[in-house]
Tab-separated table of C-alpha atoms and ligand atoms in Angstrom:
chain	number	residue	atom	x	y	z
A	1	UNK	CA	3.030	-3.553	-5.066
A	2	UNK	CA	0.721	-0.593	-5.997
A	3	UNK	CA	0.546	1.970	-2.974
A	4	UNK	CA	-2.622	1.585	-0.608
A	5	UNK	CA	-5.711	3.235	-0.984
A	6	UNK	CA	-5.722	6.486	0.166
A	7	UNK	CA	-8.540	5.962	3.702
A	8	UNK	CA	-10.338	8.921	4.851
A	9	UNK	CA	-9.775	13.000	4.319
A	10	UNK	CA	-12.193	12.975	1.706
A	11	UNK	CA	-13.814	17.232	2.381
A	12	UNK	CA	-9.518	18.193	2.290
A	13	UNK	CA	-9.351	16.275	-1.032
A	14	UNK	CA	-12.542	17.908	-2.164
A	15	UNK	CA	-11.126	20.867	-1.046
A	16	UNK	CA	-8.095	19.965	-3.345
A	17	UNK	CA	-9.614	19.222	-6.358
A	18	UNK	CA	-12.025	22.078	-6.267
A	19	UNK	CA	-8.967	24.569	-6.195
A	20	UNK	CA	-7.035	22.786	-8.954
A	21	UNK	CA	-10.775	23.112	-10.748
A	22	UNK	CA	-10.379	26.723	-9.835
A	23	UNK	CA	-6.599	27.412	-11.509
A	24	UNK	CA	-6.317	28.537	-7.556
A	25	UNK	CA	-3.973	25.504	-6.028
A	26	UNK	CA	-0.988	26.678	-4.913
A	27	UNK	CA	2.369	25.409	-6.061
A	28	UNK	CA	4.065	25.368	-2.515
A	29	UNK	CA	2.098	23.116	-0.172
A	30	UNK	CA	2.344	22.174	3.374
A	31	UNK	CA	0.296	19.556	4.976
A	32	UNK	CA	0.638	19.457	8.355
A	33	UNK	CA	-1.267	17.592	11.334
A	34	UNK	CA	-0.506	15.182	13.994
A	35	UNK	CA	2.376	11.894	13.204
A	36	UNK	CA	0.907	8.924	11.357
A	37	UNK	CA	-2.273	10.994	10.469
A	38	UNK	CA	-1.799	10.120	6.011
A	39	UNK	CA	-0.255	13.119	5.907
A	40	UNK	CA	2.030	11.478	3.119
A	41	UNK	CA	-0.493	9.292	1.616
A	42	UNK	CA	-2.611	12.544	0.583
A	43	UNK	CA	0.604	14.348	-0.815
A	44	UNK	CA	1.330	11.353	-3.100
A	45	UNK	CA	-3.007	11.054	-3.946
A	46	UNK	CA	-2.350	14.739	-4.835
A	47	UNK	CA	0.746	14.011	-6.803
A	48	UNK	CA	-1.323	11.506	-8.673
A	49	UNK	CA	-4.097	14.099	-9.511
A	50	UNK	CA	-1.727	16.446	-10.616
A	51	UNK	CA	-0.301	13.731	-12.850
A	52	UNK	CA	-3.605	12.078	-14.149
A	53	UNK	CA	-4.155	12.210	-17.612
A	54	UNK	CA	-7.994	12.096	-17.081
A	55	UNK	CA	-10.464	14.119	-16.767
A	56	UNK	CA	-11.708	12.618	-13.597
A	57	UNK	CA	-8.650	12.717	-11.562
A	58	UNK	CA	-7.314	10.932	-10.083
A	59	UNK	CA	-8.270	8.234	-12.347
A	60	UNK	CA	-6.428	4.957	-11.310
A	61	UNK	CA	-5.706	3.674	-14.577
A	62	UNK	CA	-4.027	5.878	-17.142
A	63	UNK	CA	-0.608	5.446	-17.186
A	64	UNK	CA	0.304	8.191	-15.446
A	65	UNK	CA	-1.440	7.213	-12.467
A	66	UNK	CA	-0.648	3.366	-12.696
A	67	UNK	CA	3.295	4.483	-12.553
A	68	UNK	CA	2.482	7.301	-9.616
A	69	UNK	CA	0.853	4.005	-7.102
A	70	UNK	CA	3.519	2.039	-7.904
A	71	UNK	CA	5.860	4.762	-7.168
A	72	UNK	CA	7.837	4.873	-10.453
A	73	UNK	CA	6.822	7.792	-12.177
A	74	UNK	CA	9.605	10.029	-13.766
A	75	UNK	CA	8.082	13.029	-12.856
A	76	UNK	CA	7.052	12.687	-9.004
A	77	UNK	CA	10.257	12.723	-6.506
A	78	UNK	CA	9.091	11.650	-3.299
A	79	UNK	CA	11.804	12.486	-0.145
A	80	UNK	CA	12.105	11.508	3.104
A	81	UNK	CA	14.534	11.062	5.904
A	82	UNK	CA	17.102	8.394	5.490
A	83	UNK	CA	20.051	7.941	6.772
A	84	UNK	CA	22.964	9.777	5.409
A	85	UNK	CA	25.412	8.545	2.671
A	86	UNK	CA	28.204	7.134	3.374
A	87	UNK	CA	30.587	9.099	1.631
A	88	UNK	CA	30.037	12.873	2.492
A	89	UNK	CA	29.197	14.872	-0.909
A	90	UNK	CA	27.261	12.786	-2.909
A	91	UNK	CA	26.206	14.424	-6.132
A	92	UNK	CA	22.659	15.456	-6.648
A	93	UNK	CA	22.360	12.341	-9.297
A	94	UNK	CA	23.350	9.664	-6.505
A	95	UNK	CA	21.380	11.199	-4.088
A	96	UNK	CA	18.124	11.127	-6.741
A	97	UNK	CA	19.207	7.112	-7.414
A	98	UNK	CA	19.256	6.310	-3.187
A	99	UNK	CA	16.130	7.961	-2.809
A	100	UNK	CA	14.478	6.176	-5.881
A	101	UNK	CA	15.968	3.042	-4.282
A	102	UNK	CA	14.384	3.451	-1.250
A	103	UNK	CA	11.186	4.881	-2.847
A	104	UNK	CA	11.197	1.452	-4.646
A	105	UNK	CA	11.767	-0.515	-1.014
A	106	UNK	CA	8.937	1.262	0.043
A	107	UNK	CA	6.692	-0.082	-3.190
A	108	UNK	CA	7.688	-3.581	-2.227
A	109	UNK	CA	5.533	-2.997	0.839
A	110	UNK	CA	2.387	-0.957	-0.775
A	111	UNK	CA	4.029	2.267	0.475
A	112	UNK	CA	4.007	1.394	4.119
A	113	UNK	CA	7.162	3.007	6.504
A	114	UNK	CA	7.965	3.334	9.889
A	115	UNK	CA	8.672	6.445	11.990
A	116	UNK	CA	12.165	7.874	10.790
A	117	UNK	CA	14.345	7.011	13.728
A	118	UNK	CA	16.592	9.606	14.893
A	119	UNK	CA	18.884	9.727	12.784
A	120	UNK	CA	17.831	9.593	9.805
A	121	UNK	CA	17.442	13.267	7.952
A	122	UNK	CA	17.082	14.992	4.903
A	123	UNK	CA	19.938	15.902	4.055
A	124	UNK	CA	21.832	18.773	1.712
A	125	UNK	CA	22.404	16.084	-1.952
A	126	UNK	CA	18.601	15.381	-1.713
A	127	UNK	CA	17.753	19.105	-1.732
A	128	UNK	CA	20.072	19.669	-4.387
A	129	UNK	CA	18.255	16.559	-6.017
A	130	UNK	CA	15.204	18.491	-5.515
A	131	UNK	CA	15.794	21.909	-7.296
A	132	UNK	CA	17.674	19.661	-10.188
A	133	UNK	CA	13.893	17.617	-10.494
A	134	UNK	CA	12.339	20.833	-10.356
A	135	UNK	CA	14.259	22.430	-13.379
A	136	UNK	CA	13.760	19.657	-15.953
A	137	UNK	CA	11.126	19.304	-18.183
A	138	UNK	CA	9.345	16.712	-17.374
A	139	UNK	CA	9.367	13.139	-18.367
A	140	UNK	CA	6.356	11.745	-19.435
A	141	UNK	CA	2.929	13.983	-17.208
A	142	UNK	CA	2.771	17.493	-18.189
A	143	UNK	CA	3.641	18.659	-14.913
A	144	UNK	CA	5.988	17.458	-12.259
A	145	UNK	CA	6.051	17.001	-8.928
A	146	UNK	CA	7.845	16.779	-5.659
A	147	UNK	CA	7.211	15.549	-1.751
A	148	UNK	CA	9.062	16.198	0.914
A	149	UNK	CA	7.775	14.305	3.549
A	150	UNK	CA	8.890	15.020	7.530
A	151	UNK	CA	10.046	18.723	5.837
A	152	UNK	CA	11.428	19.548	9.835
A	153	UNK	CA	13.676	17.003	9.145
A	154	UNK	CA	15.621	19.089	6.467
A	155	UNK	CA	18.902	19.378	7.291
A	156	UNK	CA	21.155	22.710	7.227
A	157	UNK	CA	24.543	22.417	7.237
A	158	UNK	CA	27.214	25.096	7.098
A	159	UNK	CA	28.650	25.990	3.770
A	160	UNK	CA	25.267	24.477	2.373
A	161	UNK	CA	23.759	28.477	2.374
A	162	UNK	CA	23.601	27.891	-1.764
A	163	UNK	CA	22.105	24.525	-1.399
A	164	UNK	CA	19.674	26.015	0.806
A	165	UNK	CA	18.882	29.361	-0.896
A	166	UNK	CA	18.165	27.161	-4.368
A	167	UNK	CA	15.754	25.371	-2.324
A	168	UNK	CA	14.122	28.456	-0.693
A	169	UNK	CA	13.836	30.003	-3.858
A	170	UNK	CA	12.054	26.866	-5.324
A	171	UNK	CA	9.507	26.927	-2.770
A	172	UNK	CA	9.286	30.684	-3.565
A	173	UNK	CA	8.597	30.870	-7.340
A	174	UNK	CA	8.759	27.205	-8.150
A	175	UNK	CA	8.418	26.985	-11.986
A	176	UNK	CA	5.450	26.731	-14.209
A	177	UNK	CA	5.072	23.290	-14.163
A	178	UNK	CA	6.341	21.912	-10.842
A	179	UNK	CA	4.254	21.424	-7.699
A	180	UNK	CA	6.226	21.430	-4.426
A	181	UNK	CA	4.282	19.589	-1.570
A	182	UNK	CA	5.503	19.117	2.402
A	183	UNK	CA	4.266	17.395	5.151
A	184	UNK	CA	5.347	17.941	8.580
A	185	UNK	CA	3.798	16.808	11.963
A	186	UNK	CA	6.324	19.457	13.500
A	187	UNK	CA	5.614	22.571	11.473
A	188	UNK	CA	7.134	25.169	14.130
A	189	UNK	CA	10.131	23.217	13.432
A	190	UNK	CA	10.292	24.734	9.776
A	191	UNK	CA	12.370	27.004	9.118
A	192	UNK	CA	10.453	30.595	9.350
A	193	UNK	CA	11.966	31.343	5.637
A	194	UNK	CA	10.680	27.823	4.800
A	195	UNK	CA	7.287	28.523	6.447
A	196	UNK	CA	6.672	31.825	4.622
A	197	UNK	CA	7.003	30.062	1.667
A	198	UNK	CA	4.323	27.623	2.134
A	199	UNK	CA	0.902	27.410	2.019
A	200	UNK	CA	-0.265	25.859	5.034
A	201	UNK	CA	-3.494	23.124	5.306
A	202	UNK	CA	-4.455	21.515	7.954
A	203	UNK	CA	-4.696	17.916	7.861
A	204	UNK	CA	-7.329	16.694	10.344
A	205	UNK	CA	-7.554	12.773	11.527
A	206	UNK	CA	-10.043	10.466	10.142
A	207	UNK	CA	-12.792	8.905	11.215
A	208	UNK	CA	-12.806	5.252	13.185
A	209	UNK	CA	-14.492	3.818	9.905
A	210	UNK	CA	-11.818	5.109	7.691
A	211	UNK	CA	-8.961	2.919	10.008
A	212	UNK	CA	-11.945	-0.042	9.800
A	213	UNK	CA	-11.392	0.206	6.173
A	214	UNK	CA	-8.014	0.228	6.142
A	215	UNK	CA	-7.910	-2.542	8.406
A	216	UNK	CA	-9.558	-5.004	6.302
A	217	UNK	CA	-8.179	-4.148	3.134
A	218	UNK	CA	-5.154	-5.077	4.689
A	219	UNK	CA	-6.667	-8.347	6.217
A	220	UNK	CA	-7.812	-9.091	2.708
A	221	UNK	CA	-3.981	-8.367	1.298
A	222	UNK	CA	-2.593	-10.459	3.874
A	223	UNK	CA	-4.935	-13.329	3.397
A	224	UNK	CA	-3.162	-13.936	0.003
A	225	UNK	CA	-1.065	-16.872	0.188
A	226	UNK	CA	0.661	-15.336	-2.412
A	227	UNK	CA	1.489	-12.168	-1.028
A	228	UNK	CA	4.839	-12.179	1.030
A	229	UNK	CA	5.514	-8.613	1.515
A	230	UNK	CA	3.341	-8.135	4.671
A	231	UNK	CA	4.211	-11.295	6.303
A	232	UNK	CA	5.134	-9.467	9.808
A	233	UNK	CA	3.153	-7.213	10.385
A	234	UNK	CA	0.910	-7.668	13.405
A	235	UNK	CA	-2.788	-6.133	13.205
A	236	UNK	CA	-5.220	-5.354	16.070
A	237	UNK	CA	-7.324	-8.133	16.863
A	238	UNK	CA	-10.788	-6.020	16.584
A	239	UNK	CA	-12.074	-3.273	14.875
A	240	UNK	CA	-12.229	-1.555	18.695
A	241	UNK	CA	-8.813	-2.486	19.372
A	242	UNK	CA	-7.923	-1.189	15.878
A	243	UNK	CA	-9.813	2.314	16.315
A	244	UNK	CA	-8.274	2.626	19.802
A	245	UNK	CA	-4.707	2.679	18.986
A	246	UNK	CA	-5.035	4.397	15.900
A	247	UNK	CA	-7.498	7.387	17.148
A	248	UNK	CA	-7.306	8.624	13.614
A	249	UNK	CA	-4.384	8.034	12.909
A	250	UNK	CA	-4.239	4.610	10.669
A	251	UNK	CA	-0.174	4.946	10.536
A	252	UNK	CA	0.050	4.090	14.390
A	253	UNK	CA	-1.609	0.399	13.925
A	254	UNK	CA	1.813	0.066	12.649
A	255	UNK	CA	4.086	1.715	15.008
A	256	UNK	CA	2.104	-0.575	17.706
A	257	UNK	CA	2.996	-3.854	16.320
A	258	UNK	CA	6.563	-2.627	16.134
A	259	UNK	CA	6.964	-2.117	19.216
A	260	UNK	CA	5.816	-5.156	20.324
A	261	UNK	CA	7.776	-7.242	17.771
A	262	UNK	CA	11.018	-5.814	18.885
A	263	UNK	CA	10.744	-6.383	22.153
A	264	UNK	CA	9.812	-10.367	21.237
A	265	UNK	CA	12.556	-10.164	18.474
A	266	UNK	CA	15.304	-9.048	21.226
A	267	UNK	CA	14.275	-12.070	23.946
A	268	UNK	CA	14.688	-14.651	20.664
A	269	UNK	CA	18.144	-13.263	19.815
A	270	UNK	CA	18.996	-14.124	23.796
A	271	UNK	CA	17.659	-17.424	23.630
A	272	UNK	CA	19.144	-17.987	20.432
A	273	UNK	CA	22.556	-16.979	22.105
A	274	UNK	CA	22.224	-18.999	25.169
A	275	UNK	CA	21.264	-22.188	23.281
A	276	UNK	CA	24.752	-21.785	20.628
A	277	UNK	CA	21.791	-23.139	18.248
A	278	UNK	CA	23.760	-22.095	15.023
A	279	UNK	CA	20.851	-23.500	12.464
A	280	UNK	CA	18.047	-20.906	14.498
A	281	UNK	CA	20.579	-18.484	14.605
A	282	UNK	CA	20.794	-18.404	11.178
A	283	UNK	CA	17.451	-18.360	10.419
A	284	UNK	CA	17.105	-15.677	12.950
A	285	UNK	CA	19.739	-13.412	11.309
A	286	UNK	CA	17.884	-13.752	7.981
A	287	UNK	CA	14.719	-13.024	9.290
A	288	UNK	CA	16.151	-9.221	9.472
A	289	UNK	CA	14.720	-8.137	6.117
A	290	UNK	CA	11.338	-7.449	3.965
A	291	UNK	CA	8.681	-4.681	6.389
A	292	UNK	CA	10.991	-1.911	7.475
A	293	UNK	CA	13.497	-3.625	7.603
A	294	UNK	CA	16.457	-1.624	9.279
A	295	UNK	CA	13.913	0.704	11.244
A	296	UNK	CA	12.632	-2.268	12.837
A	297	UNK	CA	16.208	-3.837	13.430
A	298	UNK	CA	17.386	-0.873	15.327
A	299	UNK	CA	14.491	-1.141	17.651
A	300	UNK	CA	15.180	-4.667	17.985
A	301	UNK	CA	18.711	-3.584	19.196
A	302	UNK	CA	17.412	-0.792	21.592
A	303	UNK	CA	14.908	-3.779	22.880
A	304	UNK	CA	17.919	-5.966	23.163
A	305	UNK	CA	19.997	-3.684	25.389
A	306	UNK	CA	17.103	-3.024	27.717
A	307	UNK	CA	16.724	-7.135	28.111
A	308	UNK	CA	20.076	-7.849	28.354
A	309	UNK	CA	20.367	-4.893	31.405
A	310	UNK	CA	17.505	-6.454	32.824
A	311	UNK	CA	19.569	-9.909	32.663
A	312	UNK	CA	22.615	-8.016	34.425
A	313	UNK	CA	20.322	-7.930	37.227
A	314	UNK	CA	18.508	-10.535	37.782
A	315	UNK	CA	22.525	-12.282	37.653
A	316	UNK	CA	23.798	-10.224	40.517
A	317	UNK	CA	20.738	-10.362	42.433
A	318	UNK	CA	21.127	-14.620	41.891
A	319	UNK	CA	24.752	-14.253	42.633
A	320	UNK	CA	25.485	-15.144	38.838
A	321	UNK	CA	28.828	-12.789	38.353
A	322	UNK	CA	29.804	-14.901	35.585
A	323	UNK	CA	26.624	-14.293	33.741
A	324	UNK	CA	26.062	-10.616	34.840
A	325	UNK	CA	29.858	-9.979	33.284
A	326	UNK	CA	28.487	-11.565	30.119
A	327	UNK	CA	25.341	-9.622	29.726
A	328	UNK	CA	27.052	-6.898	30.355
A	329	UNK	CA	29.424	-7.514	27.802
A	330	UNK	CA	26.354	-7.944	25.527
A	331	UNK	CA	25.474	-4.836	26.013
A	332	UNK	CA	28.560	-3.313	24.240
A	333	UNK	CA	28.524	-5.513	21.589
A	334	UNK	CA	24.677	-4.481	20.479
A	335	UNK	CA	25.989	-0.858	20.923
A	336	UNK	CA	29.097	-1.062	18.058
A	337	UNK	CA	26.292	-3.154	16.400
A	338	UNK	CA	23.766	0.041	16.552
A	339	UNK	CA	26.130	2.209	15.298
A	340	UNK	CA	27.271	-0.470	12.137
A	341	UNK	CA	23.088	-0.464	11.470
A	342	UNK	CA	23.085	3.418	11.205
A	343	UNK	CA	26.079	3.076	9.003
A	344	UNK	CA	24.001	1.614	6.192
A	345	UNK	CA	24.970	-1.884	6.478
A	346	UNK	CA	23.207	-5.382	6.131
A	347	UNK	CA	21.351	-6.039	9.142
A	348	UNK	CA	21.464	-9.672	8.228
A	349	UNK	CA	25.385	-9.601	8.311
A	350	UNK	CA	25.120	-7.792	11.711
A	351	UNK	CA	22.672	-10.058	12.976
A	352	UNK	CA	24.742	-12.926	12.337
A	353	UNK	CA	27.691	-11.445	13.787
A	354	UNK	CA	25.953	-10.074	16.724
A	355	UNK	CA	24.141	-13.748	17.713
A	356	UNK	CA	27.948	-15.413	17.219
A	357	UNK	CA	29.485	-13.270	19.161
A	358	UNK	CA	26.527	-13.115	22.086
A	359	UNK	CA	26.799	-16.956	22.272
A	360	UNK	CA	30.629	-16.817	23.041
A	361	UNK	CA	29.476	-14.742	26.141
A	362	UNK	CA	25.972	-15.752	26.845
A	363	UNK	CA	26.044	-19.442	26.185
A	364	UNK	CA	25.190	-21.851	29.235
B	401	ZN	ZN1	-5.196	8.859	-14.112
């Protein structure tokens, strides 16, 4: 699925293009501005303009951009904070593969992500991934380039100085052809040798008809029988509702209906449990896949523990012992599960486990 339109910051993009016009863009770019603004969306519209084969860039239809909306182009590497591997060094080529598998998990949903939880980080094979992109000539545009989106979630490690230094010296004098952009919503977070680097831009909100347009080309998406991939997601009821939340910030219509999913995702796994239903439960379990996925099943667990310590009480407060030992047994269960979801596994297989194992203590 092609990426979204890009909604609002049209004077920055004028801004934009009228420097490229001008030979004056810089190569080392940070975007910053508040969480969930498009801070993203505009590095990948830029990517695409810097990419376009057209003279009106960007044009939408050249190859070049067709491949940078649908997030395959050989010559844009977009990063972001995932969790890390599994196995500790990783070489620079597996770490370019996970994050072109995730980039591609991403396209299956027109671009669309949660808020990185926690812990999820760019780490030290991704930057090495980085500099290796930067180096090679590139594939099929006559330029390349790379995002780094949530930069202040770059990871240092010790005995990663020469990791880091490559890095630091891309953003410094990166070469001819290679554009380096970063977003941030936490810019004093940057490293100061990162931030001297840079050159900053401000990315300001946009307006409330900007999220209105969002909002129904998304309704319009959605109403496509065809059209799976954003099956889930919950939208504001009105435009008001809509422009509320968002206040500029069209990314936080989707970190609303998260949270509200989770919390009615966790009370289903309980009643699931209690019931020993083992046909629901596996529907349930299987229901832990397609729109951000594993973000959204880790809040489901957090909702989970704060229902199931809310069943503790009510038990002891009823005189239920029996039933406040087994929530509280729950509760340890969804915490090994949390840590088996950070570890990269299936949260369908966890699911399943999890429900199983919450019916042997939950069932009445
Ligand atoms: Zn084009």
């Amino acid at each position: 699925m092609p990426l979204l339109p890009i909604f609002g910051h049209e004077a920055l993009r004028g801004r934009l293009l009228d420097s490229l016009a001008h030979n004056s863009l810089p190569q080392s770019l940070l975007l910053h501005g508040a969480p969930r603004i498009g801070k993203q969306r505009l590095a990948l519209w830029l990517a695409q303009v810097l990419l376009c084969d057209s003279d009106d860039k960007p044009c939408g239809a050249c190859p070049q951009c067709r491949k940078v909306l649908d997030l395959n182009h050989k010559d844009l590497l977009w990063i972001f904070p995932q969790l890390r591997a599994k196995e500790a060094d990783i070489t620079p080529e597996e770490a370019a593969d996970n994050i072109a598998t995730a980039s591609a998990e991403r396209a299956k949903v027109f671009g669309l992500y949660d808020t990185p939880s926690g812990m999820e980080g760019i780490h030290i094979p991704v930057m090495r991934a980085a500099v290796k992109h930067a180096v090679m000539t590139p594939a099929l545009a006559k330029r390349k380039v790379i995002v780094v989106g949530d930069a202040d979630r770059m990871i240092a490690q010790e005995g990663s100085d020469q990791a880091a230094n490559a890095f630091l010296k891309l953003l410094e004098e990166p070469p001819a052809d290679t554009f380096v952009i970063l977003t941030s919503s936490s810019p004093g977070k940057l490293l100061p040798t990162i931030r001297s680097r840079v050159v900053a831009v401000r990315v300001a909100p946009v307006p409330d008809d900007a999220v209105i347009s969002w909002l129904r080309h998304l309704e319009s998406l959605r109403s496509d029988k065809e059209n799976k991939a954003l099956k889930g997601v919950e939208l504001p009821q009105s435009d008001r509702e809509a422009v509320g939340i968002a206040s500029g910030a069209i990314g936080r219509l989707l970190d609303s209906q998260s949270r509200a999913a989770s919390s009615g995702m966790a009370k289903r796994f309980i009643e699931v449990a209690r019931k020993g239903d083992n046909q629901r439960a596996a529907s349930l379990a299987l229901s832990q896949t397609g729109w951000g996925a594993r973000g959204a099943f880790t809040d489901t667990l957090d909702a989970l523990i704060d229902e199931l310590i809310d069943q503790v009480r009510t038990a002891l407060e009823a005189g239920d012992d029996a039933m406040a030992r087994g929530a509280a047994a729950a509760v340890d269960l969804v915490e090994e599960a949390k840590t088996r979801a950070y570890g990269n596994n299936n949260p369908q297989l966890i699911a399943s486990n999890l429900i199983s194992e919450m019916t042997r203590l939950l069932r009445v």
